[in-house]
Short mmCIF file of C-alpha atoms in Angstrom, two decimals:
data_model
loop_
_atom_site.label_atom_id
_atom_site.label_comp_id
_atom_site.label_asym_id
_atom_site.label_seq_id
_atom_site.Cartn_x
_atom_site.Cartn_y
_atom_site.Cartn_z
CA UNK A 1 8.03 222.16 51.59
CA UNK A 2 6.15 220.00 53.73
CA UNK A 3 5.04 217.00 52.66
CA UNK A 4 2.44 214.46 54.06
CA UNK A 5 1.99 211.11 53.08
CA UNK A 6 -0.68 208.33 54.12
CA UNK A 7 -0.57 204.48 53.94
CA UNK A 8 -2.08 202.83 53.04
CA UNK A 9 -4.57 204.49 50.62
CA UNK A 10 -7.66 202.58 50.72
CA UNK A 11 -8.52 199.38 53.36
CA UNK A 12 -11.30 197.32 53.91
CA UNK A 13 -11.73 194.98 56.85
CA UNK A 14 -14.24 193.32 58.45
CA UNK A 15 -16.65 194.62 61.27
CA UNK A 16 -15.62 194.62 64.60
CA UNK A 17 -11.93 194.66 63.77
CA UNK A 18 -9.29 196.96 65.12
CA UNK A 19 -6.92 198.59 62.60
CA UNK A 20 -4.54 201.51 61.97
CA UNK A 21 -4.29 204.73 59.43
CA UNK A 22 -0.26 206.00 59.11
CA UNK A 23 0.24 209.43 58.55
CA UNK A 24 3.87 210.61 57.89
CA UNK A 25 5.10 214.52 57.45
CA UNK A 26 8.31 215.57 55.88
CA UNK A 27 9.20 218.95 57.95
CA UNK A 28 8.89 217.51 62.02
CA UNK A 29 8.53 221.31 62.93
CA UNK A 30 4.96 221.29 63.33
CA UNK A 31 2.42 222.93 65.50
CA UNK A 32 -0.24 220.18 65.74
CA UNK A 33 -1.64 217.42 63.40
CA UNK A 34 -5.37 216.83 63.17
CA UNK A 35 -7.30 214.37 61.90
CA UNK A 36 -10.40 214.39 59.36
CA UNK A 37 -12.97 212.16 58.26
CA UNK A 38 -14.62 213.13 54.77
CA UNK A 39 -17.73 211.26 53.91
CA UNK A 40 -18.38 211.11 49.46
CA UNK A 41 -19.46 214.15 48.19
CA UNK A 42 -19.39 215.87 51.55
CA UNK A 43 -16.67 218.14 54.17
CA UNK A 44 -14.84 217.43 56.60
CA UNK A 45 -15.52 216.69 60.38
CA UNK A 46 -12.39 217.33 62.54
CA UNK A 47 -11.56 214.01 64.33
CA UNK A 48 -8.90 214.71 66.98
CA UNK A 49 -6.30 217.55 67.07
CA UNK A 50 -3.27 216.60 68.79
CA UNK A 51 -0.66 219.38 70.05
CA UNK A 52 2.89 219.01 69.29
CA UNK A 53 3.54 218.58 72.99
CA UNK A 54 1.27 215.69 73.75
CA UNK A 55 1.65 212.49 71.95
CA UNK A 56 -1.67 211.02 71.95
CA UNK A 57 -5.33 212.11 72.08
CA UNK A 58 -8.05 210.20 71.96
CA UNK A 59 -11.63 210.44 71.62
CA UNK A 60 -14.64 207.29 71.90
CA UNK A 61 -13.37 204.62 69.70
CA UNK A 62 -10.38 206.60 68.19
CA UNK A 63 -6.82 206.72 69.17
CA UNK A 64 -4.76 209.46 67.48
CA UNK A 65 -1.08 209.34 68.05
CA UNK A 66 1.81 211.51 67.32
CA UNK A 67 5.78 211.18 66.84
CA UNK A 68 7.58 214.37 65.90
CA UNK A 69 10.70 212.96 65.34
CA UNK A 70 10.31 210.54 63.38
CA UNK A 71 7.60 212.51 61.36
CA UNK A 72 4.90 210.10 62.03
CA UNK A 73 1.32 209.80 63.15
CA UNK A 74 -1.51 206.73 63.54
CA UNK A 75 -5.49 206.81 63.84
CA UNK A 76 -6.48 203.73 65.75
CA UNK A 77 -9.77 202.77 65.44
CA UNK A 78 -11.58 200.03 67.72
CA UNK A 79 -14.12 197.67 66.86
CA UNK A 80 -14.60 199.27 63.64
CA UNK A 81 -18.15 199.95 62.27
CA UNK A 82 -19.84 199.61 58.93
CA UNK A 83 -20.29 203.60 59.97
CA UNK A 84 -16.95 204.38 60.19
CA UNK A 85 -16.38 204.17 56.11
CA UNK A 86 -15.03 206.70 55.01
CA UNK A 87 -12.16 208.37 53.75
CA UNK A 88 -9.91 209.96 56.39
CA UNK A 89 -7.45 212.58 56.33
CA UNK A 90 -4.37 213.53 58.72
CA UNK A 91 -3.22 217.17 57.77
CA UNK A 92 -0.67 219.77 59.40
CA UNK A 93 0.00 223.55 59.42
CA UNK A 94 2.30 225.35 57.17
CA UNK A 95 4.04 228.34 57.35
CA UNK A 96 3.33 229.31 61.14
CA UNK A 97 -0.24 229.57 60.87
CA UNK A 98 -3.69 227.58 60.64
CA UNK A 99 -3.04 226.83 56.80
CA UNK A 100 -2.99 223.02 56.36
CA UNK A 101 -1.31 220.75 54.10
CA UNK A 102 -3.68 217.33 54.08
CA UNK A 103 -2.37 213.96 53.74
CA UNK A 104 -3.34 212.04 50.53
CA UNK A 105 -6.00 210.20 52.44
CA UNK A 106 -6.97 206.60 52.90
CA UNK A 107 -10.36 205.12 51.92
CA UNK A 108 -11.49 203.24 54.35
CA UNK A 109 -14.26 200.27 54.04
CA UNK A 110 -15.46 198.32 56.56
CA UNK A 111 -17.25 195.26 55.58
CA UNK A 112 -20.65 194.22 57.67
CA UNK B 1 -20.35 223.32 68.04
CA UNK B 2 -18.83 225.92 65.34
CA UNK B 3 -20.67 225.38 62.01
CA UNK B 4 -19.94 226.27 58.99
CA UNK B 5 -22.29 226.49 55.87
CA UNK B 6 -21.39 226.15 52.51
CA UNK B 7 -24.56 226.80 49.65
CA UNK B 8 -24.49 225.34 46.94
CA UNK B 9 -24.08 221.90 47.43
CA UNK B 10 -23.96 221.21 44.19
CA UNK B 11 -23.92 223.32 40.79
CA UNK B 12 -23.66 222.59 37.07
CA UNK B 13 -23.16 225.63 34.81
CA UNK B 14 -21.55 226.21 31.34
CA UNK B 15 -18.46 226.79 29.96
CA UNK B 16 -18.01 230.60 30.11
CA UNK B 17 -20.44 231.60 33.17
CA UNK B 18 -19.35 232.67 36.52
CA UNK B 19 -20.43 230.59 39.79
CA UNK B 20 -20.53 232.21 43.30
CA UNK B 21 -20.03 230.22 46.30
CA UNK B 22 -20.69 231.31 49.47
CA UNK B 23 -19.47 229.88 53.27
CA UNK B 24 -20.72 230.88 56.19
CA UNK B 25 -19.65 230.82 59.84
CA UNK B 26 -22.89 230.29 61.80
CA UNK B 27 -22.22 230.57 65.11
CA UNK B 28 -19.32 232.27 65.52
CA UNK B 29 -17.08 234.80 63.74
CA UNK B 30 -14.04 234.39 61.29
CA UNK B 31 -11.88 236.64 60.18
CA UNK B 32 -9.87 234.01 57.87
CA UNK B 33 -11.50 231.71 55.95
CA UNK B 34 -9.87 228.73 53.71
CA UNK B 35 -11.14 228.02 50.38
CA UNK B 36 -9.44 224.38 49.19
CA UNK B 37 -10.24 222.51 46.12
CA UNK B 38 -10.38 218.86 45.47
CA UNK B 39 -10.14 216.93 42.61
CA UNK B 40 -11.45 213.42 42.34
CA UNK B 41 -9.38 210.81 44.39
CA UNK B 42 -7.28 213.69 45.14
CA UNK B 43 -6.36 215.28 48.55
CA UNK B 44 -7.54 219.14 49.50
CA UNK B 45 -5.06 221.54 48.16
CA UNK B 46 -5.42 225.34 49.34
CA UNK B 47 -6.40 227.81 46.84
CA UNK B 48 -6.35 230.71 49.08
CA UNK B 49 -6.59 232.58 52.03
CA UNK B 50 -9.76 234.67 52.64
CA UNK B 51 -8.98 237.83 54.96
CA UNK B 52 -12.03 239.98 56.49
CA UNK B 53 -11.26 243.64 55.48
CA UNK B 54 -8.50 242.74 53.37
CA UNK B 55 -7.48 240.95 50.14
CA UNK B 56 -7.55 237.90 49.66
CA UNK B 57 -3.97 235.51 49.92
CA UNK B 58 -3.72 233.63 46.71
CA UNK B 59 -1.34 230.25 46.78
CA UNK B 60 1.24 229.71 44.31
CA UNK B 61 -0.09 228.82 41.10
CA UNK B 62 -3.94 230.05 41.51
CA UNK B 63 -5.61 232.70 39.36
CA UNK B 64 -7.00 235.21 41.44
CA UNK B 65 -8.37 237.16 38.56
CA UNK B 66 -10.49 233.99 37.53
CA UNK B 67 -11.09 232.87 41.34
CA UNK B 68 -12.38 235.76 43.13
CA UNK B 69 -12.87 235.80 46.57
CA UNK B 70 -14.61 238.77 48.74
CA UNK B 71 -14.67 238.24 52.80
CA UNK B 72 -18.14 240.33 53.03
CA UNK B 73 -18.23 240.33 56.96
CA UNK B 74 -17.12 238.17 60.13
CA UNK B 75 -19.43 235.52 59.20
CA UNK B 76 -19.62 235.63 55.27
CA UNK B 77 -17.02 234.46 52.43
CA UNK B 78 -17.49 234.31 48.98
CA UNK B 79 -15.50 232.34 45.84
CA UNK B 80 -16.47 233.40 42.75
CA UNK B 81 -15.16 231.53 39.52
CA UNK B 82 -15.11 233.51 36.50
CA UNK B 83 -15.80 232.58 33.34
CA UNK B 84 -15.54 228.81 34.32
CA UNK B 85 -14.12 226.09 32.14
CA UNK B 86 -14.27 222.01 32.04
CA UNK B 87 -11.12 222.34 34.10
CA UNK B 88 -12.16 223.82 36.84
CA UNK B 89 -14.80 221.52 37.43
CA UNK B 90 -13.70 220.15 41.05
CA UNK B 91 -15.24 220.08 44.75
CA UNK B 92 -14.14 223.23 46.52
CA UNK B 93 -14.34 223.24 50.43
CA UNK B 94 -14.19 226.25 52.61
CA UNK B 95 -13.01 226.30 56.51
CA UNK B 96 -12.58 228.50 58.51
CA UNK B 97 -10.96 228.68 62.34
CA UNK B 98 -12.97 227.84 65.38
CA UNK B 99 -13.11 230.05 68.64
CA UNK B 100 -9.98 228.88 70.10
CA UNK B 101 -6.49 230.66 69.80
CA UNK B 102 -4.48 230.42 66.43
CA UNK B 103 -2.74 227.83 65.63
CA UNK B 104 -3.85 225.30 68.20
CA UNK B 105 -7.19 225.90 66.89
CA UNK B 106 -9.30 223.19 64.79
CA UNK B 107 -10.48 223.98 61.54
CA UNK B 108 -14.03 223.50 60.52
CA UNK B 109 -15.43 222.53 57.65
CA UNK B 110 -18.53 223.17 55.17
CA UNK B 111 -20.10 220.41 53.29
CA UNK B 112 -18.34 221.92 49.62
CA UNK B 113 -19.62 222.37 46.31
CA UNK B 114 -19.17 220.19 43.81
CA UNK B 115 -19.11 222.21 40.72
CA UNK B 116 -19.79 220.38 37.30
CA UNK B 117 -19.01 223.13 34.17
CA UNK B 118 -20.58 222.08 30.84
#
């Protein structure tokens, strides 16, 4: 059973810092890993999908990268924003297909 | 980009009474939908998989009798609790596959419902 894990579970730093979200995942036979950011009370907006075959994908501020092997995955964010509080997610498919199992999240504050 | 619309946001109801929720895929068709619930300070956990045409997939552990879920059409799919209870009070999230291929496909999201039973 795959497992996915995220440390740590809630940061705050100040604005204009850089920092970095872990993901780890038990079963390296994955497809992809994708990353989510869940505002309170509200979905999820897909952050960067990164295929098992590349090993990093990035988008604006964001760096998403990925490490099969060693089951392990990191968001980095650049000069953070009060915006980008939030609580985000790293999640994989299970079972062959486009059914995730989501990481246990980390809440992320970012002090003005 | 895909969208996906979730109604209600928000719903309280009592102990006993059934609550539909419905997700949409706006702007493209789904086949498969997602429906995931979400307790406070909790990650998403998959309830079950939502199949146009077809039953519905139930994971491990849910009640499909008491979570009912109908895939309508290629754009509409519906979660209906029955006869809810304190318990099931949670935020429940539906997703459903964007227009690329399988599994290298993102998943989009609806805003949830955050269901409150009295």
């Amino acid at each position: 059973k795959q497992e996915v894990t995220q440390i740590p579970a809630a940061l705050s730093v100040p604005e204009g810092e850089n920092l970095v979200l872990n993901c780890s995942f038990t079963d390296s036979a994955i497809y992809n890993l994708q990353w989510f950011r869940q505002d309170p009370g509200k979905g999820l907006t897909s952050l960067l999908l990164i295929q098992s075959s590349q090993r990093e994908q990035t988008s604006g501020r964001l760096n998403a990268s990925l490490d099969k092997s060693s089951g392990r995955s990191t968001l980095y964010i650049a000069a953070s924003q009060p915006g980008d509080s939030a609580t985000y997610l790293c999640a994989v498919p299970f079972m062959g297909n486009e059914k995730l199992t989501f990481g246990t999240g980390t809440r992320l504050t970012i002090i003005p | 980009g895909a969208v996906v619309s979730q109604h209600p946001s928000w719903v309280i109801c009592k102990s006993g009474t059934s609550v539909k929720i419905e997700c949409r895929s706006l702007d493209f068709q789904a086949t498969t939908m997602f429906w995931y619930r979400q307790f406070p300070k909790q990650s998403l956990m998959l309830m079950a998989t939502s199949n146009e045409g077809s039953k519905a997939t139930y994971e491990q552990g849910v009640e499909k009798d008491k979570f009912l879920i109908n895939h309508a059409s290629l754009t509409l799919s519906t979660l209906t609790v029955t006869s809810a209870h304190p318990e099931d009070s949670s935020f429940y999230i539906c997703s459903a596959p964007g227009t690329g291929r399988g599994r290298d496909s993102p998943l989009h999201f609806g805003n949830g419902t955050r269901l409150t039973v009295t």
